[in-house]
Tab-separated table of C-alpha atoms in Angstrom:
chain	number	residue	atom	x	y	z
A	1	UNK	CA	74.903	198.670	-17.124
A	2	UNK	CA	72.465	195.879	-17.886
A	3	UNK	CA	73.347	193.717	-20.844
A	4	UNK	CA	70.949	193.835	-24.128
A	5	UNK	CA	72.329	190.524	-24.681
A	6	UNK	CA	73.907	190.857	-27.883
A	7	UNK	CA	77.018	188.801	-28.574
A	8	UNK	CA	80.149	190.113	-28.868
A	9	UNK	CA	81.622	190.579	-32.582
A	10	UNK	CA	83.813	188.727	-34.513
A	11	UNK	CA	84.829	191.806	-37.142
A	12	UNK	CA	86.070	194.808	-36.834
A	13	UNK	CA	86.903	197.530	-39.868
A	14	UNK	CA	88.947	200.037	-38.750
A	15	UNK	CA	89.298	203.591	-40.264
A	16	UNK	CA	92.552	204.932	-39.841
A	17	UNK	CA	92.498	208.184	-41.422
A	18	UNK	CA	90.276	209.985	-44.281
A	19	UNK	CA	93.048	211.299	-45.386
A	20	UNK	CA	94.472	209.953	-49.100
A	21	UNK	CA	96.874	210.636	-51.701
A	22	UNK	CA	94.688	209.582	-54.517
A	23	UNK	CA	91.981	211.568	-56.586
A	24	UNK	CA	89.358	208.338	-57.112
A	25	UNK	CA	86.285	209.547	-59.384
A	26	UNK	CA	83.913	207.277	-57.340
A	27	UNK	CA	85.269	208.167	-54.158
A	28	UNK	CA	85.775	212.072	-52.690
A	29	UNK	CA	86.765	210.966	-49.225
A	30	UNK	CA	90.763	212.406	-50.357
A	31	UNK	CA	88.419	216.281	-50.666
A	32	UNK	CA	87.513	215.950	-46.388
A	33	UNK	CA	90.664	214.794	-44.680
A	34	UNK	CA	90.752	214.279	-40.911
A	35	UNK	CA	92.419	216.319	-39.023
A	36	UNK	CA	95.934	213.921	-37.833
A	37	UNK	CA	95.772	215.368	-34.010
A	38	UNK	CA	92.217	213.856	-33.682
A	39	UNK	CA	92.578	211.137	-35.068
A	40	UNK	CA	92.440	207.733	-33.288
A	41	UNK	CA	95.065	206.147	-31.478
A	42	UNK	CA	96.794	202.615	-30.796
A	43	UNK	CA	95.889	203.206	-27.352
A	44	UNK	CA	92.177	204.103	-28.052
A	45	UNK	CA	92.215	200.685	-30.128
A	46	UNK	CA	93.425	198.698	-27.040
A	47	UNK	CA	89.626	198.932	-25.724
A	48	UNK	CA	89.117	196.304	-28.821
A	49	UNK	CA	87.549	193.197	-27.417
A	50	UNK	CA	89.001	189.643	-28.706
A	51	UNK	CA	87.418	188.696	-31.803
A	52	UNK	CA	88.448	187.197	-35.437
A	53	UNK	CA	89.527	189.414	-38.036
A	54	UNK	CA	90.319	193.319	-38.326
A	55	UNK	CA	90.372	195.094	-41.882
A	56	UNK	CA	92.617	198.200	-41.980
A	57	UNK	CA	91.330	200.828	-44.143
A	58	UNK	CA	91.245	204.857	-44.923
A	59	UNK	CA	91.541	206.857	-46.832
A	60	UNK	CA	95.011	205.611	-47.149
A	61	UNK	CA	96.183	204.039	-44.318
A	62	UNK	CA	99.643	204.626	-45.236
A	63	UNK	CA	99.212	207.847	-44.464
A	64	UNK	CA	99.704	206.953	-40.669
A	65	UNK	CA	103.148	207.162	-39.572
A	66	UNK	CA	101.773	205.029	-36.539
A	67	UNK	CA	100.283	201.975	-38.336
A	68	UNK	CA	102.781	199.762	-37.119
A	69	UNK	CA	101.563	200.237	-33.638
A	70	UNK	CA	98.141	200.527	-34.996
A	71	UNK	CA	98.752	196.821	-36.339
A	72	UNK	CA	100.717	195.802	-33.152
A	73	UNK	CA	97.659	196.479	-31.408
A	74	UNK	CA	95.283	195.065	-33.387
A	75	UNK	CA	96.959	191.779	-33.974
A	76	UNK	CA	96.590	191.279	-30.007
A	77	UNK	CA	92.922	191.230	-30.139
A	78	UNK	CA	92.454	188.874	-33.908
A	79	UNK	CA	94.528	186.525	-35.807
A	80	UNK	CA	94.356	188.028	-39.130
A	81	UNK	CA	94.557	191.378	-39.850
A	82	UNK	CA	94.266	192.693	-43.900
A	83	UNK	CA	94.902	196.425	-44.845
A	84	UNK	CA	93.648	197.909	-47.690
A	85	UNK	CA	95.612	200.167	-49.966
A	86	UNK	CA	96.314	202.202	-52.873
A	87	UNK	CA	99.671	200.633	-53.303
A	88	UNK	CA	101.090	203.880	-53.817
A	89	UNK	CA	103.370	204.089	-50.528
A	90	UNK	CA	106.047	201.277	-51.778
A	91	UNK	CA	108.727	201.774	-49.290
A	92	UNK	CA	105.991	201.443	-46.447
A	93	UNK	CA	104.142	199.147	-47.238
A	94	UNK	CA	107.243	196.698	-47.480
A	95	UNK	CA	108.649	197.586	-44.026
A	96	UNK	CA	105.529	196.637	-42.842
A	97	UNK	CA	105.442	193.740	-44.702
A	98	UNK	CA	109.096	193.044	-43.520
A	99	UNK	CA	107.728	193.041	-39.745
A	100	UNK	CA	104.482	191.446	-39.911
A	101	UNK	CA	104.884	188.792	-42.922
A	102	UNK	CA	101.561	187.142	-41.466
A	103	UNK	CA	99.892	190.602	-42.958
A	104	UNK	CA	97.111	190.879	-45.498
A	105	UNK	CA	97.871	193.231	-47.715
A	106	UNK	CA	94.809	194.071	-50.379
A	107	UNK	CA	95.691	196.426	-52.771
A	108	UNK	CA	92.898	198.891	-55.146
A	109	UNK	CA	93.284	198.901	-58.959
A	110	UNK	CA	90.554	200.070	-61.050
A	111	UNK	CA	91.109	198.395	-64.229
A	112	UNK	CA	94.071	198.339	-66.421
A	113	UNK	CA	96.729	200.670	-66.330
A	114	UNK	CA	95.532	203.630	-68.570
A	115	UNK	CA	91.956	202.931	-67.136
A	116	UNK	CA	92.810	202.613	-63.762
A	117	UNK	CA	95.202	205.685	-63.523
A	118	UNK	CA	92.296	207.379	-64.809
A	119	UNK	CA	90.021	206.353	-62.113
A	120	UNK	CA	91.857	206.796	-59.115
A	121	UNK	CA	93.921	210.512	-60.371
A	122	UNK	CA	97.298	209.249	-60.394
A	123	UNK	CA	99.653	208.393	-62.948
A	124	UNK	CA	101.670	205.663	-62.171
A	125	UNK	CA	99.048	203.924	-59.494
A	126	UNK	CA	98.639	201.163	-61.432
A	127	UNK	CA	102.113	200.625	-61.584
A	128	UNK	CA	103.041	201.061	-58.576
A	129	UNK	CA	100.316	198.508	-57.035
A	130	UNK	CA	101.372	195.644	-59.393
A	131	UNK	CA	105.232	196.028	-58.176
A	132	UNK	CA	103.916	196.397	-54.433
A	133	UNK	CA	102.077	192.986	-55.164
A	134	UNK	CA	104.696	191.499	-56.850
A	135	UNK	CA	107.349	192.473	-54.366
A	136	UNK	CA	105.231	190.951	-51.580
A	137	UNK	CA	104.713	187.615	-53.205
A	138	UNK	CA	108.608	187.648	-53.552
A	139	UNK	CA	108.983	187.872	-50.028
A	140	UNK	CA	106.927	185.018	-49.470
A	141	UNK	CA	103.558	186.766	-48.097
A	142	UNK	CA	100.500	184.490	-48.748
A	143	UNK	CA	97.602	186.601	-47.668
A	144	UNK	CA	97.973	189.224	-50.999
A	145	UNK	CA	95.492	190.023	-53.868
A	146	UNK	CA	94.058	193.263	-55.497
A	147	UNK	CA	90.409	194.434	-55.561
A	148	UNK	CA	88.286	196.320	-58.727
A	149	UNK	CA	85.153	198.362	-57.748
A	150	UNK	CA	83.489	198.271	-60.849
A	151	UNK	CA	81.606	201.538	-61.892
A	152	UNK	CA	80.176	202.782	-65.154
A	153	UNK	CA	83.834	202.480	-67.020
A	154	UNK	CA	85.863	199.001	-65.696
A	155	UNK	CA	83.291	196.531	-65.782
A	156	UNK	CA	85.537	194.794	-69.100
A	157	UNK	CA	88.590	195.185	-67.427
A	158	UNK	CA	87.401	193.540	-64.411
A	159	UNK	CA	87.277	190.171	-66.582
A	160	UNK	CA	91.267	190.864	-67.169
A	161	UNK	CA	91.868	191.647	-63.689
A	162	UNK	CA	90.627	188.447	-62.960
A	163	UNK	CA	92.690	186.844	-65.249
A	164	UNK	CA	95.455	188.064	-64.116
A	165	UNK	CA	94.804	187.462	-60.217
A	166	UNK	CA	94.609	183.105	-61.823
A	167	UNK	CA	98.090	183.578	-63.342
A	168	UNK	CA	99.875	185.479	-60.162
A	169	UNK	CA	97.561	183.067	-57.778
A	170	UNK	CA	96.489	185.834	-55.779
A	171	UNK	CA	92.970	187.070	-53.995
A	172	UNK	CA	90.970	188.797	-56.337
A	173	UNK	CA	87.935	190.850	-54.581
A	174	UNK	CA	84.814	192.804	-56.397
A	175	UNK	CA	82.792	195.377	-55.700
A	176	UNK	CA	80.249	197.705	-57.268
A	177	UNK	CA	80.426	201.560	-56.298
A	178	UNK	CA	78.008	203.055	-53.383
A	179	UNK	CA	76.840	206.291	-52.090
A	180	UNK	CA	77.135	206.715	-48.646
A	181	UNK	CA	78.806	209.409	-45.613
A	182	UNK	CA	82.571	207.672	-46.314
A	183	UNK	CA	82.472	208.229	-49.991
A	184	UNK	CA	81.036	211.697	-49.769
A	185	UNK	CA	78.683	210.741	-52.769
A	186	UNK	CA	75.305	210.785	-53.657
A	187	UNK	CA	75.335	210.217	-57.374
A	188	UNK	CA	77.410	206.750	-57.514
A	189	UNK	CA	74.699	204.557	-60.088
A	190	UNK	CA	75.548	201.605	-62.291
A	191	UNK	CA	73.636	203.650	-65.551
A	192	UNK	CA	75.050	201.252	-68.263
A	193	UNK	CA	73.666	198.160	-66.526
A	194	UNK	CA	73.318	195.430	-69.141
A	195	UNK	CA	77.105	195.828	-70.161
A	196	UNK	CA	78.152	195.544	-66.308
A	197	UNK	CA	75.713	192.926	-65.142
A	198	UNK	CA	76.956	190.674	-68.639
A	199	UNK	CA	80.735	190.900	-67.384
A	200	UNK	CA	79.465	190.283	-63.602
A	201	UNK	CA	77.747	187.127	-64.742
A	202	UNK	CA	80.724	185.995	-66.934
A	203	UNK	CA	82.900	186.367	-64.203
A	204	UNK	CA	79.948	184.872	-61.864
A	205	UNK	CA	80.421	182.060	-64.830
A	206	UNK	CA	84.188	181.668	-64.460
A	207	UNK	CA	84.349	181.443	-60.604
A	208	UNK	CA	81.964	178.237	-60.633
A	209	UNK	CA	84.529	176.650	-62.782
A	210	UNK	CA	87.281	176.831	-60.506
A	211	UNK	CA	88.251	174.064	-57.827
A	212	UNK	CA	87.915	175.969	-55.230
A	213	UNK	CA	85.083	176.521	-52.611
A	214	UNK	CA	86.495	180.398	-51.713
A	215	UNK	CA	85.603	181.155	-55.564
A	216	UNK	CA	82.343	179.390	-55.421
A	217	UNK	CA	81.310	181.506	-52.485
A	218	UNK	CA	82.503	184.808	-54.552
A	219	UNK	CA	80.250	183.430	-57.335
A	220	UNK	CA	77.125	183.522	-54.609
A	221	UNK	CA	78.667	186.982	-53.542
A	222	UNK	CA	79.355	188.495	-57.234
A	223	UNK	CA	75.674	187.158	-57.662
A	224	UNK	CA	74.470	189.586	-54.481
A	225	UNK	CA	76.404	192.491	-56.790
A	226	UNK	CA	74.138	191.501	-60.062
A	227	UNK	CA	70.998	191.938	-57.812
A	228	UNK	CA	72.432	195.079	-56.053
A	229	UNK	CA	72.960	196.901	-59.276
A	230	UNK	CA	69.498	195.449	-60.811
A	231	UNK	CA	68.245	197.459	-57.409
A	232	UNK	CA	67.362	194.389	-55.995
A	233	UNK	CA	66.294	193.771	-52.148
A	234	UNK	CA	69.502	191.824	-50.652
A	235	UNK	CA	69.580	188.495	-50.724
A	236	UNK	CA	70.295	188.151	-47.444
A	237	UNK	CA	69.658	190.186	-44.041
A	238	UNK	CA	71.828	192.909	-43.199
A	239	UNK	CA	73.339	192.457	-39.568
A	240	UNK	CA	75.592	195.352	-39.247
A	241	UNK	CA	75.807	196.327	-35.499
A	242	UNK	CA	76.118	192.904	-34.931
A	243	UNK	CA	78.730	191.116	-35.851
A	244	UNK	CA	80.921	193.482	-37.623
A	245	UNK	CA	81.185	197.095	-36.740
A	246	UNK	CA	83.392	199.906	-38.253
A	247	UNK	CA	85.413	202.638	-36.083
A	248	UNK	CA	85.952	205.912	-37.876
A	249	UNK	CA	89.007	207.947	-37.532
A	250	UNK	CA	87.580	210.110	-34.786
A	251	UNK	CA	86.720	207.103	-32.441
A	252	UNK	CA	82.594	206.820	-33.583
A	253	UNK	CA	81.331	203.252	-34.142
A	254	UNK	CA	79.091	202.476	-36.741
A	255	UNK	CA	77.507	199.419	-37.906
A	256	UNK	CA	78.678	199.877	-41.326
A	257	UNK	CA	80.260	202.759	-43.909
A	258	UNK	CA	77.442	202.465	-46.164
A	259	UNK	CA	75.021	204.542	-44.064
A	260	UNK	CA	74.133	208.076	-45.661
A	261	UNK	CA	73.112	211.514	-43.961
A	262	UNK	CA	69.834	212.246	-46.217
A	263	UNK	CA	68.841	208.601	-45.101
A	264	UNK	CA	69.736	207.868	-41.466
A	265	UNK	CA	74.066	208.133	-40.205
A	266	UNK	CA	73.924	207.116	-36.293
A	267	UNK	CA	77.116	206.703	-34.429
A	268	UNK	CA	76.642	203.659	-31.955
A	269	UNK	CA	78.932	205.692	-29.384
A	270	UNK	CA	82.677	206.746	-29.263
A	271	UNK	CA	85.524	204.622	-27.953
A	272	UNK	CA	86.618	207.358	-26.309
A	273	UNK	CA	83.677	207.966	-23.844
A	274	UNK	CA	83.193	204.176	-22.408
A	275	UNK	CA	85.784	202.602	-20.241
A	276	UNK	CA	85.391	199.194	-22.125
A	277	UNK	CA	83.701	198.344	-25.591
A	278	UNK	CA	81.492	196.005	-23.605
A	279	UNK	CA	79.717	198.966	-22.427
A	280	UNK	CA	79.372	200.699	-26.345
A	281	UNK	CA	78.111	197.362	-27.334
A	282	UNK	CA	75.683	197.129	-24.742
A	283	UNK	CA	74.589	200.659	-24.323
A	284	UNK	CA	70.990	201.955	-25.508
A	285	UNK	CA	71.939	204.069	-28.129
A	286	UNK	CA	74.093	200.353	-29.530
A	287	UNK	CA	70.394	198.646	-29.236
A	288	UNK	CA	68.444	201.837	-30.839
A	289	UNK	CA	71.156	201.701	-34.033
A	290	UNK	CA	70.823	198.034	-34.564
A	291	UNK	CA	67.317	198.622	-34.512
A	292	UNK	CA	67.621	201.141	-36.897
A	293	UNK	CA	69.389	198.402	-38.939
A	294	UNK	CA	66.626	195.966	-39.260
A	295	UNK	CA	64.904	198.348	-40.895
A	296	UNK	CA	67.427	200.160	-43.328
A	297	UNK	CA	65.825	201.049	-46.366
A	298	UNK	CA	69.344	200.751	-48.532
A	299	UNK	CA	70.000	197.757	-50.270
A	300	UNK	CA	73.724	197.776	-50.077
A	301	UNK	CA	75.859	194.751	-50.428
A	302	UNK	CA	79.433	195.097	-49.927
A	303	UNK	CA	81.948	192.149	-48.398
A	304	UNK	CA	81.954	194.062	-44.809
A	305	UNK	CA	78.098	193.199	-44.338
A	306	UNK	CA	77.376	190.288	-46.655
A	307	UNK	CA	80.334	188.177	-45.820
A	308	UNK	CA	78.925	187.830	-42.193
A	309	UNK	CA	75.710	186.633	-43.253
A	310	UNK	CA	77.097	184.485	-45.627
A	311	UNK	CA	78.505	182.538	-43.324
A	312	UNK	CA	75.870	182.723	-40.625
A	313	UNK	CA	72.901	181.636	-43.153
A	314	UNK	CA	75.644	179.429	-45.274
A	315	UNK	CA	72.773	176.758	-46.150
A	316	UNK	CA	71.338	178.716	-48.403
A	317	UNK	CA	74.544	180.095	-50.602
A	318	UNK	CA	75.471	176.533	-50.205
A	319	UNK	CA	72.040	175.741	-51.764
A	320	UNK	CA	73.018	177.933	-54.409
A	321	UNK	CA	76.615	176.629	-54.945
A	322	UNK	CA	75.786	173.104	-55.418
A	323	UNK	CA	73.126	173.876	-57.722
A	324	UNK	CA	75.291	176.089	-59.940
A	325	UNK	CA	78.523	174.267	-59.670
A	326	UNK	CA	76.592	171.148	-61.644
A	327	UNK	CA	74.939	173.188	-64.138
A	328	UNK	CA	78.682	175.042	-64.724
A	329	UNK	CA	80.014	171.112	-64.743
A	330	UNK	CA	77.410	170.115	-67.274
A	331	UNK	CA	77.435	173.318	-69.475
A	332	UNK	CA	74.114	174.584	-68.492
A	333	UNK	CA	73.360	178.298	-67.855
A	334	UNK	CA	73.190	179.611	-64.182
A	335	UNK	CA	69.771	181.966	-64.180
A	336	UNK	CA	70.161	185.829	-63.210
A	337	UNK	CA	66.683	186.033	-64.273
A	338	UNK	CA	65.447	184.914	-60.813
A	339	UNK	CA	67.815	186.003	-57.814
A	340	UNK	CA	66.755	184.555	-54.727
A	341	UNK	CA	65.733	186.062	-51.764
A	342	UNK	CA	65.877	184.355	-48.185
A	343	UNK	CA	63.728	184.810	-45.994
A	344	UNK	CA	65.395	184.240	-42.601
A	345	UNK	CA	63.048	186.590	-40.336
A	346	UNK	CA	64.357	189.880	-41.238
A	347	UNK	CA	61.728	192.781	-41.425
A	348	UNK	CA	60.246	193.389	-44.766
A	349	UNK	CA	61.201	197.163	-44.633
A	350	UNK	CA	64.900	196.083	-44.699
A	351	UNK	CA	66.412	197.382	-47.808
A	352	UNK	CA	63.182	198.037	-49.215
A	353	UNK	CA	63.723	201.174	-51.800
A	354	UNK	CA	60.420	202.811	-52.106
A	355	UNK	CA	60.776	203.243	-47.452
A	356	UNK	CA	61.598	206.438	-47.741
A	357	UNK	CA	58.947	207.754	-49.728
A	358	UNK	CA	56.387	205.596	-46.793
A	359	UNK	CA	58.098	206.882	-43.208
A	360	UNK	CA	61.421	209.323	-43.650
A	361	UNK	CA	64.335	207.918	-40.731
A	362	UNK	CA	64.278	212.023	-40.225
A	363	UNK	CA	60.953	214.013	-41.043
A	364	UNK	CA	60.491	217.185	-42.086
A	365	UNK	CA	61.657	218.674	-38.596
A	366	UNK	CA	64.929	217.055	-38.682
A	367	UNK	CA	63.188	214.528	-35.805
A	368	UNK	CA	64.183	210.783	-35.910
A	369	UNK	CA	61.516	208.415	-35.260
A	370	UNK	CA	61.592	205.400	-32.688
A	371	UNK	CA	63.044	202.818	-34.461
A	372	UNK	CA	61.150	200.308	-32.075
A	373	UNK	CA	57.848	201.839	-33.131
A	374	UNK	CA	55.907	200.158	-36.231
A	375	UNK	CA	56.495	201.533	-39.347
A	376	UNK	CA	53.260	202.706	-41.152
A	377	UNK	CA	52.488	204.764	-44.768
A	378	UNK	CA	51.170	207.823	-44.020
């Protein structure tokens, strides 16, 4: 098969299972389970080409009584491998922890523990994530933290969750909720927006004033959520397809798990059907996806697809940093006003809202257009 010439990737998110114990209000992914005798194996994963960094997700998956092979497997092919959980599996999640202590462990709370019970549909959750954290740190792990996807109800007790991430000196990750095929939503919008963008830029505020780069580049990041909810176009290209890719619990590759089926949803191929990944990556249907990319009318910006650019394009978040850091050190305000926007060659139609009212990815006849082709209003 001839090459298309695209490197190989250095990121890999892989899907265990849809399958999860929890009830999440932003999330219905726990109301389609996969079906456990379809679902991917460690041997499927072993087509994996060598690359950086894997990211271990559901669903729950804790819910796989093979993720320790899973995670044998995957820690052939990167050096760091980080799962994200509910927490709510105790017992497994320290077995694991017991045999891999080089595991990254990421764990979901929603807010405090009233709020966050209420959020994810289990009493107890909160609880139960703190002591799984807690534990971990006890046994000496270093690669722990929590996460908050801030929606409608947690923005405030995001600010505490940070807090608290400072005083047990762990990772502390944001997001804002999104509508996509994985989620099974559609109605996932940010309506109180003032109140959530003013504890985003606090926090935006408070991560300057640390000494430490990592939480200067989650100030640039946490600034990418600001313009996200403010339905602004990304700050920076989306690459998904290229160097990151996500592999659902049925074996599909796609670019990312923020694509949605009234927009565009295009598998890149299955695992199962090529004899090496080389040959998914370099197949036509890989090239007519990414091209499908470049001109993605969503404006999403989660760590999976902005973390990549980050890096590539650092310059300009670096830009950014510097200029911020010295107006946190002297006092001054950091502008939201004006979010920047870098132009680094990317199409213009690339997260550009009003696209789908211009040239539908399907028309009227359920037909997809040709990607390749320009993109005109009709």
């Amino acid at each position: 098969m001839e090459s298309s010439g695209v490197l190989m990737p250095t990121d890999v998110s892989v899907i265990t299972t849809y399958r999860c114990q929890m009830r999440c209000k932003m999330c219905n992914i726990w109301k389609y389970p996969s079906d456990p005798a379809r679902e991917i194996t460690p041997k499927d994963l072993e087509k994996l080409p060598v690359m950086k960094f894997a990211n271990v997700t559901g669903g729950e998956p804790f819910q796989r009584k093979d993720l320790e092979d899973i995670i044998a497997v995957l820690f052939t092919k990167v050096p760091r491998v980080v799962i994200s959980t509910s927490g709510w599996h105790y017992d497994r999640i320290i077995k694991l922890a017991e045999k891999y202590p080089k595991i990254g462990i990421r764990v979901s709370i929603e807010g405090l523990s009233v709020r966050n019970d209420d959020l994810r549909g289990k009493n107890g959750g909160y609880d139960n994530g703190l002591k799984v954290l807690l534990k971990l740190r006890s046994m000496g792990l270093k690669d722990i933290g929590f996460g908050i996807t801030v929606s409608n109800h947690n923005s405030e007790d995001m600010l505490w969750l940070y807090k608290l991430s400072r005083e047990l000196k762990m990772e502390f990750a944001t997001a804002t909720f999104h509508n996509s095929f994985y989620f099974h939503k559609d109605d996932n919008e940010v309506t109180n927006k003032e109140l959530v963008v003013s504890n985003f830029q606090e926090l935006v505020y408070n991560l300057l004033k640390e000494n430490n780069p990592k939480s200067w580049a989650r100030a640039f990041f946490n600034l990418g959520v600001i313009n996200y909810i403010r339905n602004g176009k990304r700050m920076l290209p989306c690459e998904a397809g290229l160097t990151n890719f996500f592999v659902e619990p049925y074996g599909d590759v796609y670019p990312c798990n923020g694509l949605e089926d009234r927009i565009w949803k295009e598998s890149m191929g299955n695992l199962r059907d090529f004899n090496t990944f080389e040959e998914l990556w370099n197949s036509e249907q890989a090239v007519k996806v990414r091209n499908m990319v470049k001109v993605c009318p969503k404006n999403c910006w989660m760590v999976g697809t902005a973390a990549p650019v980050m890096k590539k394009y650092f310059r300009h978040p670096a830009q950014w940093i510097v200029e911020n850091k010295i107006k946190s050190f002297l006092g001054k305000e950091v502008c939201f006003e004006k979010i920047p926007y870098y132009n680094v060659g990317q199409s213009p139609l690339q997260g550009d809202l009003d696209f789908t009212r211009l040239k539908p990815f399907t028309d009227s006849k359920g037909v997809k257009p040709d990607p390749s082709l320009p993109l005109v209003e009709e």
